């Protein structure tokens, strides 16, 4: 047996070691997934932010371009803010072009001012631009008035041309400075847009990296668990095979035991009967030829043959009861014990009084538990029969899980230091000459109760009676 | 010997056991027409009038006392053959054995044994059991009509 339990340990060991291996792997896996989750959240934030700042910088670039366009428009409009062509040609279409420019310039300037509201430098430049534009506009109006009053002369006209050119020069310079400022801004904003775009691209690339990592992680985990599962399956198959082998071994051992007890039953009893039989014949038919000593020897032969017969019978019933399959059903314990008591009173006619407390019913094999009661009660009767008033009391109690029955007597009792031997086969605490018996009864009780998953124990002290307890589980399947 | 009517057939391989059984029966005068056979195959020949018993004019016995462990053919097989033949199935068969094994008891009753007696080790009980069964089957019990 120790060898085989060792083998089972060996078989279980690999399963255990894979279990130990699994722990760090799972920790790594959990760590990995936590990392991936954090990375995904971080990337999402980064992505969102870089995306936003990218679009913001794109909008800023657009804004700057818009200002540049406006600036250009404004410049060309300012250029048109002259009545020189009209007053030299007198073409009314040119006058209306001047008027249109003068009207739309107001809008452009307002827009330009609004668009650069966040830029004090540009505002200052625009203020100057406004001033020169105002000058130019005023000059146009003045010359227009002169034209209307027909007070224009070539000198006046060339003065206008010169003044207009000077004004326009300053205006162009201003406009160029505004444009230059905006272009500087545009360059900076375009660079920012490019870097934002790059940041966004990097964050998208990182998302791909994380997805690939996630896929690799999942694949590794799946492969690992598939391998582990296969290893477990192999272990289980191995254990099952081992178990199957053990079952076979057990079965054959059981069969051997069966044939053993069968042949014991047949072959050992017959010679004993013959010994006893012929000894009896000698004492019956040839008593005359024997002296008293011879007759005593014959009786010794007979009594020992008979005792050995009893031992064999008890041993066989012990092995038979051990092998018998349990037939569990609910038993009316009271009726059973009353019946056992009646039978014992009928056979042994003891002087004892047997008191039975109303007993709780239990689930058990009634044939086997009957044997337990017979053995315990007849034991109690046997060891109390030398008392003046032998008494046997049968009681019960229960715990949460079991029902405990007790048989108490006021007999000779026993020393608790030998209690360990009580339930062993052929173990006796009293001499055969004092109390007959083979020492199988309590072993049988022990075997039957154990087979019911119950417990059996005893309490006693010499000359103070003994109490034998046995328990049956409340839920016996 | 073969010609006289046999009342009890004892099939028992152990000569000492047989001697003790015969002694027990003799005490009560049941052993006058007893025939003892110590082999299973011979017992079948005797019962069915075959082999060396082919020419015997003996009637079928009134009672067969049968051991289970026997040379060549065991008691259970003999019982099976007795109980499956029209001519012999009404003969009372008492299995007289040392075996208390459930499988034997069950097999014998399934085959229709009339009685199953486990021989006690104690000779006094054994002698009483043998005498009782002689008394019961030979005197008290009414045999089936021939």
Coordinates of C-alpha atoms in Angstrom, one line a residue:
Chain A
X1 CA 0.0 0.0 0.0
X2 CA 2.6 2.7 0.8
X3 CA 4.2 2.0 -2.6
X4 CA 1.0 2.6 -4.4
X5 CA 0.1 5.8 -2.5
X6 CA 3.6 7.0 -3.5
X7 CA 2.8 6.3 -7.1
X8 CA -0.4 8.3 -6.8
X9 CA 1.6 11.2 -5.3
X10 CA 4.0 11.0 -8.2
X11 CA 1.2 11.2 -10.6
X12 CA -0.4 14.1 -8.9
X13 CA 2.9 16.0 -8.6
X14 CA 3.2 17.2 -12.3
X15 CA -0.3 18.6 -12.1
X16 CA 0.7 20.5 -8.9
X17 CA 3.9 21.9 -10.4
X18 CA 2.0 23.2 -13.4
X19 CA -0.3 24.9 -11.0
X20 CA 2.6 26.6 -9.3
X21 CA 3.9 27.6 -12.7
X22 CA 0.6 29.1 -13.6
X23 CA 0.6 31.7 -10.9
X24 CA 3.4 34.0 -12.2
X25 CA 2.1 33.6 -15.7
X26 CA -1.3 34.9 -14.6
X27 CA 0.3 37.8 -12.8
X28 CA 2.3 38.7 -15.9
X29 CA -0.8 38.4 -18.0
X30 CA -2.8 40.6 -15.6
X31 CA 0.1 43.1 -15.5
X32 CA 0.2 43.1 -19.3
X33 CA -3.5 43.7 -19.7
X34 CA -3.4 46.5 -17.0
X35 CA -0.5 48.1 -19.0
X36 CA -2.4 47.8 -22.3
X37 CA -5.5 49.3 -20.7
X38 CA -3.6 52.3 -19.3
X39 CA -1.8 52.7 -22.7
X40 CA -5.1 52.7 -24.6
X41 CA -6.5 55.3 -22.2
X42 CA -3.4 57.4 -22.4
X43 CA -3.3 57.1 -26.2
X44 CA -6.9 58.1 -26.5
X45 CA -6.3 61.3 -24.5
X46 CA -3.1 62.0 -26.5
X47 CA -5.0 61.3 -29.7
X48 CA -7.8 63.6 -28.7
X49 CA -5.5 66.4 -27.7
X50 CA -3.2 66.3 -30.6
X51 CA -6.1 66.0 -32.9
X52 CA -7.7 69.1 -31.4
X53 CA -4.5 71.2 -31.4
X54 CA -3.9 70.1 -35.0
X55 CA -7.3 71.4 -36.1
X56 CA -6.8 74.5 -34.0
X57 CA -3.5 75.3 -35.7
X58 CA -5.1 74.5 -39.1
X59 CA -7.8 77.0 -38.3
X60 CA -5.1 79.6 -37.2
X61 CA -3.3 79.1 -40.5
X62 CA -6.6 79.6 -42.4
X63 CA -7.2 82.7 -40.3
X64 CA -3.8 84.1 -41.1
X65 CA -4.4 83.4 -44.8
X66 CA -7.7 85.1 -44.6
X67 CA -6.0 88.2 -43.1
X68 CA -3.4 88.1 -45.9
X69 CA -6.1 88.0 -48.5
X70 CA -8.0 90.8 -46.8
X71 CA -4.9 92.8 -46.6
X72 CA -4.2 92.4 -50.3
X73 CA -7.8 93.2 -51.1
X74 CA -7.7 96.2 -48.9
X75 CA -4.5 97.4 -50.6
X76 CA -5.9 97.1 -54.1
X77 CA -9.1 98.8 -53.0
X78 CA -7.1 101.6 -51.4
X79 CA -5.2 101.9 -54.7
X80 CA -8.6 102.3 -56.4
X81 CA -9.4 105.1 -54.0
X82 CA -8.5 107.8 -56.4
X83 CA -10.4 110.1 -58.7
X84 CA -7.5 111.0 -60.9
X85 CA -8.6 108.9 -63.9
X86 CA -12.1 110.3 -63.6
X87 CA -11.2 113.8 -63.4
X88 CA -8.8 113.5 -66.3
X89 CA -11.2 111.5 -68.5
X90 CA -14.6 112.5 -67.1
X91 CA -15.8 108.9 -67.5
X92 CA -18.7 108.4 -65.0
X93 CA -18.0 104.7 -64.9
X94 CA -14.7 105.5 -63.3
X95 CA -16.4 107.6 -60.7
X96 CA -18.8 104.8 -59.7
X97 CA -15.8 102.5 -59.4
X98 CA -14.2 105.0 -57.0
X99 CA -17.5 105.1 -55.0
X100 CA -17.7 101.3 -54.9
X101 CA -14.1 101.0 -53.6
X102 CA -14.7 103.7 -51.0
X103 CA -17.8 101.8 -49.7
X104 CA -16.3 98.3 -49.8
X105 CA -13.0 99.5 -48.2
X106 CA -14.9 100.4 -45.1
X107 CA -16.0 96.8 -44.8
X108 CA -12.5 95.4 -45.5
X109 CA -11.0 97.6 -42.9
X110 CA -13.5 96.6 -40.3
X111 CA -12.9 93.0 -41.0
X112 CA -9.2 93.4 -41.0
X113 CA -9.4 95.2 -37.6
X114 CA -11.6 92.5 -36.2
X115 CA -9.5 89.6 -37.5
X116 CA -6.4 91.1 -35.9
X117 CA -8.1 92.1 -32.7
X118 CA -5.7 89.8 -30.8
X119 CA -2.6 91.4 -32.2
X120 CA -1.7 94.9 -30.8
X121 CA 1.1 95.4 -33.4
X122 CA -1.2 94.8 -36.3
X123 CA -3.8 97.0 -34.7
X124 CA -1.3 99.9 -34.6
X125 CA -0.3 99.3 -38.2
X126 CA -4.0 99.2 -39.2
X127 CA -4.5 102.5 -37.3
X128 CA -1.8 104.0 -39.4
X129 CA -3.2 102.4 -42.5
X130 CA -6.5 103.9 -41.6
X131 CA -4.9 107.3 -41.2
X132 CA -3.3 107.2 -44.6
X133 CA -6.4 105.8 -46.2
X134 CA -8.4 108.6 -44.6
X135 CA -5.9 111.1 -46.0
X136 CA -6.1 109.5 -49.4
X137 CA -9.9 109.4 -49.3
X138 CA -10.0 113.1 -48.1
X139 CA -7.7 114.0 -50.9
X140 CA -9.9 112.3 -53.4
X141 CA -12.9 114.1 -52.1
X142 CA -11.1 117.4 -52.2
X143 CA -10.1 117.0 -55.8
X144 CA -13.5 115.7 -56.7
X145 CA -15.0 118.9 -55.3
X146 CA -12.4 120.9 -57.3
X147 CA -13.4 119.0 -60.4
X148 CA -17.1 119.6 -59.8
X149 CA -16.3 123.3 -59.3
X150 CA -14.2 123.2 -62.6
X151 CA -11.3 124.7 -60.8
X152 CA -8.8 122.0 -61.9
X153 CA -5.7 123.0 -63.6
X154 CA -2.7 121.0 -64.8
X155 CA -0.7 122.2 -61.8
X156 CA -3.4 121.1 -59.4
X157 CA -3.7 117.8 -61.2
X158 CA 0.1 117.1 -61.0
X159 CA 0.0 118.1 -57.3
X160 CA -2.7 115.5 -56.8
X161 CA -0.8 112.9 -58.7
X162 CA 2.3 113.6 -56.6
X163 CA 0.4 113.6 -53.2
X164 CA -1.5 110.5 -54.2
X165 CA 1.8 108.7 -55.1
X166 CA 3.5 109.7 -51.8
X167 CA 0.4 108.6 -49.8
X168 CA 0.2 105.4 -51.7
X169 CA 3.9 104.7 -51.0
X170 CA 3.4 104.9 -47.3
X171 CA 0.2 102.8 -47.6
X172 CA 2.0 100.1 -49.5
X173 CA 4.8 100.1 -46.9
X174 CA 2.2 99.7 -44.1
X175 CA 0.4 97.0 -46.0
X176 CA 3.7 95.2 -46.6
X177 CA 4.5 95.4 -42.9
X178 CA 1.1 94.0 -42.0
X179 CA 1.5 91.2 -44.6
X180 CA 5.0 90.6 -43.4
X181 CA 3.8 90.2 -39.8
X182 CA 1.1 87.9 -40.9
X183 CA 3.5 85.9 -43.0
X184 CA 5.7 85.5 -39.9
X185 CA 2.8 84.3 -38.0
X186 CA 1.8 82.0 -40.9
X187 CA 5.2 80.4 -40.9
X188 CA 5.1 79.8 -37.1
X189 CA 1.6 78.5 -37.3
X190 CA 2.3 76.2 -40.3
X191 CA 5.3 74.8 -38.3
X192 CA 3.0 74.3 -35.3
X193 CA 0.5 72.6 -37.5
X194 CA 3.2 70.3 -39.0
X195 CA 4.4 69.4 -35.5
X196 CA 0.8 68.8 -34.3
X197 CA 0.2 66.7 -37.3
X198 CA 3.3 64.7 -36.5
X199 CA 2.2 64.2 -32.9
X200 CA -1.1 63.0 -34.1
X201 CA 0.5 60.6 -36.5
X202 CA 2.8 59.3 -33.8
X203 CA -0.2 58.7 -31.5
X204 CA -2.0 56.8 -34.2
X205 CA 1.1 54.7 -34.8
X206 CA 1.3 54.0 -31.1
X207 CA -2.4 52.9 -31.2
X208 CA -1.3 50.4 -33.8
X209 CA 1.6 49.2 -31.7
X210 CA -0.7 48.7 -28.7
X211 CA -3.2 46.7 -30.9
X212 CA -0.4 44.5 -32.1
X213 CA 0.9 44.1 -28.5
X214 CA -2.6 43.2 -27.5
X215 CA -2.9 40.6 -30.2
X216 CA 0.4 39.1 -29.3
X217 CA -0.6 39.0 -25.6
X218 CA -3.9 37.3 -26.4
X219 CA -2.2 34.8 -28.7
X220 CA 0.4 34.0 -26.1
X221 CA -2.3 33.6 -23.4
X222 CA -4.5 31.4 -25.6
X223 CA -1.5 29.2 -26.5
X224 CA -0.5 29.0 -22.9
X225 CA -3.9 28.0 -21.7
X226 CA -4.4 25.5 -24.5
X227 CA -1.1 23.9 -23.5
X228 CA -2.0 23.9 -19.9
X229 CA -5.4 22.4 -20.6
X230 CA -3.7 19.6 -22.6
X231 CA -1.3 19.0 -19.8
X232 CA -4.2 18.8 -17.3
X233 CA -6.0 16.5 -19.6
X234 CA -3.0 14.3 -19.9
X235 CA -2.7 14.3 -16.1
X236 CA -6.3 13.4 -15.7
X237 CA -6.1 10.6 -18.2
X238 CA -3.0 9.3 -16.4
X239 CA -4.7 9.4 -13.1
X240 CA -7.8 7.8 -14.5
X241 CA -5.7 5.0 -16.0
X242 CA -4.0 4.6 -12.7
X243 CA -7.3 4.5 -10.9
X244 CA -8.7 2.0 -13.3
X245 CA -5.7 -0.2 -12.6
X246 CA -6.2 0.1 -8.9
X247 CA -9.9 -0.7 -9.3
X248 CA -8.9 -3.9 -11.2
X249 CA -6.4 -4.8 -8.6
X250 CA -9.0 -4.2 -5.9
X251 CA -11.5 -6.3 -7.8
X252 CA -9.1 -9.2 -8.1
X253 CA -8.1 -8.8 -4.5
X254 CA -11.8 -8.9 -3.5
X255 CA -12.3 -12.0 -5.6
X256 CA -9.3 -13.6 -4.0
X257 CA -10.7 -12.8 -0.6
X258 CA -14.0 -14.2 -1.6
X259 CA -12.5 -17.5 -2.8
X260 CA -10.4 -17.5 0.3
X261 CA -13.3 -17.2 2.7
X262 CA -15.2 -19.7 0.5
X263 CA -12.5 -22.3 0.9
X264 CA -12.1 -21.5 4.6
X265 CA -15.8 -22.0 5.0
X266 CA -15.7 -25.4 3.2
X267 CA -12.3 -26.8 4.0
X268 CA -11.5 -25.7 7.5
X269 CA -14.8 -26.5 9.1
X270 CA -15.0 -30.1 7.8
X271 CA -11.9 -31.4 9.6
X272 CA -13.0 -29.7 12.8
X273 CA -16.4 -31.4 12.6
X274 CA -14.6 -34.7 12.0
X275 CA -12.3 -34.2 15.0
X276 CA -15.2 -33.3 17.2
X277 CA -17.3 -36.1 15.8
X278 CA -14.8 -38.8 16.4
X279 CA -13.9 -37.5 19.8
X280 CA -17.6 -37.7 20.6
X281 CA -17.7 -41.3 19.3
X282 CA -14.7 -42.2 21.5
X283 CA -16.4 -40.7 24.5
X284 CA -19.8 -42.3 23.6
X285 CA -18.7 -45.8 22.5
X286 CA -15.3 -46.3 24.2
X287 CA -15.8 -44.5 27.5
X288 CA -15.1 -47.8 29.3
X289 CA -11.6 -48.0 27.8
X290 CA -10.7 -44.5 29.1
X291 CA -9.8 -43.4 32.6
X292 CA -10.9 -40.0 33.9
X293 CA -7.9 -38.2 32.6
X294 CA -8.5 -39.7 29.1
X295 CA -12.1 -38.6 29.2
X296 CA -11.0 -35.1 30.2
X297 CA -8.5 -35.0 27.3
X298 CA -11.3 -36.0 24.9
X299 CA -13.5 -33.3 26.3
X300 CA -10.6 -30.8 25.9
X301 CA -10.2 -31.9 22.2
X302 CA -13.9 -31.4 21.7
X303 CA -14.2 -28.0 23.4
X304 CA -11.2 -26.7 21.5
X305 CA -12.5 -28.0 18.2
X306 CA -15.8 -26.4 18.9
X307 CA -14.1 -23.1 19.9
X308 CA -12.1 -23.1 16.7
X309 CA -15.4 -23.7 14.8
X310 CA -16.8 -20.6 16.5
X311 CA -13.8 -18.6 15.6
X312 CA -14.0 -19.6 12.0
X313 CA -17.7 -18.9 11.9
X314 CA -17.2 -15.5 13.4
X315 CA -14.4 -14.7 11.2
X316 CA -16.4 -15.7 8.2
X317 CA -19.4 -13.7 9.2
X318 CA -17.0 -10.7 9.8
X319 CA -15.7 -11.0 6.3
X320 CA -19.1 -11.6 4.9
X321 CA -20.6 -8.5 6.6
X322 CA -17.6 -6.5 5.4
X323 CA -18.3 -7.4 1.9
X324 CA -22.0 -7.1 2.0
X325 CA -23.4 -4.2 0.0
X326 CA -25.2 -1.7 2.2
X327 CA -29.0 -1.5 1.6
X328 CA -29.8 1.9 3.2
X329 CA -33.3 2.9 4.1
X330 CA -35.1 4.6 6.9
X331 CA -35.4 2.3 9.9
X332 CA -37.7 2.5 12.8
X333 CA -35.0 2.1 15.4
X334 CA -37.4 1.7 18.3
X335 CA -39.1 -1.3 16.7
X336 CA -35.8 -2.9 15.7
X337 CA -34.2 -2.5 19.2
X338 CA -37.4 -3.8 20.9
X339 CA -37.3 -6.8 18.6
X340 CA -33.7 -7.5 19.3
X341 CA -34.3 -7.2 23.0
X342 CA -37.3 -9.6 22.9
X343 CA -35.2 -12.1 21.0
X344 CA -32.3 -11.9 23.4
X345 CA -34.6 -12.2 26.4
X346 CA -36.1 -15.3 24.8
X347 CA -32.8 -17.0 24.0
X348 CA -30.7 -16.1 27.0
X349 CA -33.4 -15.4 29.6
X350 CA -31.2 -13.0 31.4
X351 CA -32.1 -11.5 34.8
X352 CA -31.2 -8.1 33.6
X353 CA -33.7 -5.3 33.1
X354 CA -33.4 -3.6 29.7
X355 CA -34.7 -0.1 29.5
X356 CA -35.1 1.6 26.1
X357 CA -35.6 5.3 25.7
X358 CA -37.9 6.1 22.7
X359 CA -35.3 6.1 19.9
X360 CA -35.0 8.3 16.9
X361 CA -35.2 6.5 13.5
X362 CA -32.2 6.6 11.2
X363 CA -31.1 5.7 7.7
X364 CA -29.1 2.5 7.7
X365 CA -28.9 -1.1 6.6
X366 CA -31.3 -2.7 8.9
X367 CA -29.8 -6.2 8.7
X368 CA -26.3 -4.9 9.7
X369 CA -27.5 -2.4 12.3
X370 CA -29.6 -5.2 13.9
X371 CA -26.3 -7.1 14.2
X372 CA -24.7 -4.0 15.9
X373 CA -27.6 -3.9 18.5
X374 CA -27.5 -7.7 19.0
X375 CA -23.7 -7.5 19.7
X376 CA -23.8 -4.5 21.9
X377 CA -26.8 -5.6 24.0
X378 CA -25.7 -9.2 24.4
X379 CA -22.3 -7.8 25.4
X380 CA -23.9 -5.6 28.0
X381 CA -25.9 -8.6 29.3
X382 CA -22.9 -10.8 29.3
X383 CA -20.6 -8.5 31.3
X384 CA -23.3 -7.5 33.8
X385 CA -24.8 -10.9 34.5
X386 CA -22.7 -11.4 37.7
X387 CA -24.4 -8.3 39.3
X388 CA -27.2 -8.7 41.7
X389 CA -29.4 -6.4 39.6
X390 CA -28.0 -6.3 36.1
X391 CA -29.3 -3.2 34.3
X392 CA -28.9 -2.3 30.6
X393 CA -30.1 1.2 29.4
X394 CA -30.4 2.2 25.8
X395 CA -30.5 5.9 25.1
X396 CA -29.8 8.3 22.3
X397 CA -28.9 11.9 21.6
X398 CA -28.2 13.9 18.5
X399 CA -25.8 16.6 17.3
X400 CA -26.1 18.7 14.2
X401 CA -24.7 16.0 11.9
X402 CA -25.2 12.7 13.6
X403 CA -27.4 10.5 15.8
X404 CA -25.6 8.9 18.7
X405 CA -27.0 5.7 20.3
X406 CA -25.7 4.4 23.6
X407 CA -25.9 1.1 25.4
X408 CA -25.0 1.3 29.1
X409 CA -24.6 -1.5 31.6
X410 CA -23.7 -1.7 35.2
X411 CA -21.3 -4.7 34.7
X412 CA -17.6 -5.3 35.2
X413 CA -16.5 -2.6 32.8
X414 CA -12.9 -2.3 31.7
X415 CA -9.8 -0.2 32.1
X416 CA -9.8 2.7 29.6
X417 CA -6.1 2.2 28.9
X418 CA -7.0 -0.9 27.0
X419 CA -9.9 0.8 25.1
X420 CA -7.8 0.8 21.9
X421 CA -8.0 -3.0 21.7
X422 CA -11.7 -3.1 22.2
X423 CA -12.7 -3.1 18.5
X424 CA -9.9 -5.2 17.1
X425 CA -10.6 -8.7 15.7
X426 CA -10.0 -11.4 18.2
X427 CA -9.1 -8.9 20.9
X428 CA -10.4 -9.6 24.3
X429 CA -10.2 -7.7 27.6
X430 CA -11.5 -10.6 29.7
X431 CA -10.5 -14.3 30.1
X432 CA -12.5 -16.8 28.1
X433 CA -13.1 -18.7 31.3
X434 CA -14.8 -15.7 32.9
X435 CA -16.7 -14.5 29.8
X436 CA -17.1 -16.6 26.8
X437 CA -16.6 -15.2 23.3
X438 CA -14.3 -15.0 20.4
X439 CA -13.5 -11.3 20.3
X440 CA -15.2 -10.7 17.0
X441 CA -18.5 -9.0 18.2
X442 CA -17.1 -5.5 18.8
X443 CA -14.9 -5.7 15.7
X444 CA -18.0 -6.4 13.7
X445 CA -19.8 -3.5 15.4
X446 CA -16.9 -1.3 14.5
X447 CA -16.8 -2.5 10.9
X448 CA -20.5 -2.1 10.3
X449 CA -20.7 1.4 11.9
X450 CA -17.6 2.5 10.0
X451 CA -19.2 1.3 6.8
X452 CA -22.1 3.5 7.6
X453 CA -19.6 6.5 7.9
X454 CA -20.4 6.5 11.6
X455 CA -18.2 6.3 14.7
X456 CA -18.0 3.9 17.6
X457 CA -16.4 4.4 21.0
X458 CA -16.8 3.3 24.7
X459 CA -16.4 4.8 28.1
X460 CA -15.8 2.7 31.2
X461 CA -13.8 2.1 34.4
X462 CA -13.2 -1.2 36.0
X463 CA -16.2 -2.4 38.0
X464 CA -18.3 0.6 37.2
X465 CA -20.1 -0.5 34.1
X466 CA -19.5 0.4 30.5
X467 CA -21.2 2.6 27.9
X468 CA -20.8 1.8 24.3
X469 CA -21.7 4.5 21.8
X470 CA -22.2 4.4 18.1
X471 CA -23.2 7.2 15.8
X472 CA -24.9 7.3 12.4
X473 CA -24.7 10.3 10.1
X474 CA -28.0 12.1 9.7
X475 CA -27.6 12.3 5.9
X476 CA -26.4 9.0 4.7
X477 CA -26.6 8.3 1.0
Chain B
X1 CA -26.7 -54.3 -3.3
X2 CA -27.7 -52.4 -6.4
X3 CA -31.0 -54.3 -6.6
X4 CA -32.4 -53.3 -3.3
X5 CA -34.4 -50.2 -3.0
X6 CA -32.3 -47.2 -1.9
X7 CA -34.1 -44.8 0.4
X8 CA -31.4 -42.3 1.1
X9 CA -28.6 -41.4 -1.3
X10 CA -25.7 -39.7 0.5
X11 CA -23.3 -37.9 -1.8
X12 CA -20.2 -36.9 0.2
X13 CA -16.6 -37.1 -0.8
X14 CA -15.0 -37.0 2.7
X15 CA -15.3 -40.5 4.1
X16 CA -15.1 -39.3 7.7
X17 CA -17.9 -36.8 7.2
X18 CA -19.9 -39.6 5.5
X19 CA -19.2 -41.9 8.4
X20 CA -20.4 -39.3 10.9
X21 CA -23.5 -38.6 8.9
X22 CA -24.3 -42.3 8.5
X23 CA -23.7 -42.8 12.2
X24 CA -26.1 -40.0 13.0
X25 CA -28.8 -41.5 10.7
X26 CA -28.1 -45.0 11.9
X27 CA -28.9 -44.1 15.5
X28 CA -32.5 -43.4 14.4
X29 CA -32.6 -46.3 12.0
X30 CA -32.7 -44.2 8.8
X31 CA -29.5 -45.7 7.4
X32 CA -30.8 -49.2 6.6
X33 CA -31.3 -48.5 2.9
X34 CA -28.6 -45.8 2.6
X35 CA -26.2 -45.6 -0.3
X36 CA -23.1 -43.6 -0.1
X37 CA -21.3 -42.2 -3.2
X38 CA -18.1 -40.1 -2.9
X39 CA -17.9 -38.7 -6.4
X40 CA -20.1 -36.3 -8.3
X41 CA -20.1 -38.0 -11.7
X42 CA -20.8 -41.4 -10.1
X43 CA -23.7 -39.8 -8.2
X44 CA -25.2 -38.6 -11.5
X45 CA -24.7 -42.1 -13.0
X46 CA -26.5 -43.6 -10.0
X47 CA -29.4 -41.2 -10.1
X48 CA -30.0 -41.5 -13.8
X49 CA -29.1 -45.2 -14.1
X50 CA -26.2 -44.7 -16.4
X51 CA -22.6 -46.0 -16.6
X52 CA -21.8 -48.6 -14.0
X53 CA -25.3 -48.3 -12.7
X54 CA -26.9 -48.9 -16.1
X55 CA -28.1 -52.3 -15.2
X56 CA -29.1 -51.7 -11.6
X57 CA -32.8 -52.1 -10.9
X58 CA -32.7 -49.7 -8.0
X59 CA -35.6 -47.3 -7.6
X60 CA -34.8 -43.6 -7.5
X61 CA -33.9 -42.7 -3.9
X62 CA -36.5 -41.1 -1.6
X63 CA -34.1 -38.5 -0.4
X64 CA -30.8 -37.2 -1.7
X65 CA -28.3 -35.7 0.8
X66 CA -25.9 -33.7 -1.3
X67 CA -22.6 -32.0 -0.5
X68 CA -21.5 -29.1 -2.7
X69 CA -17.8 -29.6 -3.0
X70 CA -17.4 -32.9 -4.8
X71 CA -14.8 -34.5 -7.2
X72 CA -15.5 -34.2 -10.9
X73 CA -19.1 -32.8 -10.9
X74 CA -20.0 -30.5 -8.0
X75 CA -23.2 -30.6 -6.0
X76 CA -24.8 -27.6 -7.6
X77 CA -24.5 -29.2 -11.1
X78 CA -25.9 -32.4 -9.8
X79 CA -28.8 -30.5 -8.3
X80 CA -29.4 -28.7 -11.6
X81 CA -29.5 -32.0 -13.5
X82 CA -31.8 -33.6 -11.0
X83 CA -34.2 -30.7 -11.0
X84 CA -34.3 -30.4 -14.8
X85 CA -35.3 -34.0 -15.5
X86 CA -38.9 -35.0 -15.4
X87 CA -38.0 -38.4 -13.8
X88 CA -35.9 -37.0 -11.0
X89 CA -37.2 -33.5 -10.3
X90 CA -39.6 -34.6 -7.6
X91 CA -37.0 -36.3 -5.5
X92 CA -36.4 -34.2 -2.4
X93 CA -32.8 -32.9 -2.4
X94 CA -31.2 -31.7 0.8
X95 CA -27.9 -29.9 0.5
X96 CA -25.8 -30.7 3.4
X97 CA -22.7 -28.6 3.3
X98 CA -20.1 -26.6 5.2
X99 CA -20.6 -23.6 3.0
X100 CA -22.6 -20.7 4.4
X101 CA -21.7 -18.6 1.4
X102 CA -24.6 -16.6 0.0
X103 CA -23.7 -17.5 -3.6
X104 CA -24.1 -21.2 -2.8
X105 CA -27.3 -20.8 -0.9
X106 CA -28.8 -18.6 -3.6
X107 CA -27.7 -20.9 -6.4
X108 CA -29.2 -23.9 -4.7
X109 CA -32.6 -22.3 -4.0
X110 CA -32.8 -21.0 -7.5
X111 CA -32.3 -24.5 -8.7
X112 CA -35.1 -25.7 -6.5
X113 CA -33.4 -27.3 -3.5
X114 CA -35.8 -28.7 -0.9
X115 CA -33.7 -27.8 2.0
X116 CA -30.2 -26.2 2.7
X117 CA -28.5 -27.2 5.8
X118 CA -25.1 -25.9 7.0
X119 CA -23.3 -28.6 8.9
X120 CA -22.5 -27.3 12.4
X121 CA -18.9 -27.9 13.6
X122 CA -20.2 -29.2 16.9
X123 CA -20.8 -32.9 16.5
X124 CA -23.8 -33.0 18.8
X125 CA -25.6 -30.3 16.8
X126 CA -24.6 -32.1 13.6
X127 CA -25.9 -35.4 14.8
X128 CA -29.1 -33.7 15.9
X129 CA -29.4 -31.9 12.5
X130 CA -28.9 -35.2 10.6
X131 CA -31.4 -37.0 12.7
X132 CA -33.9 -34.2 12.4
X133 CA -33.7 -34.2 8.6
X134 CA -34.0 -38.0 8.5
X135 CA -37.0 -37.7 10.7
X136 CA -38.6 -34.9 8.7
X137 CA -38.0 -36.3 5.2
X138 CA -38.4 -40.0 5.9
X139 CA -41.3 -39.9 8.4
X140 CA -43.1 -36.6 8.6
X141 CA -43.0 -35.6 5.0
X142 CA -45.2 -37.3 2.4
X143 CA -43.2 -38.3 -0.6
X144 CA -44.5 -37.5 -4.0
X145 CA -46.4 -40.5 -5.6
X146 CA -44.3 -42.7 -7.8

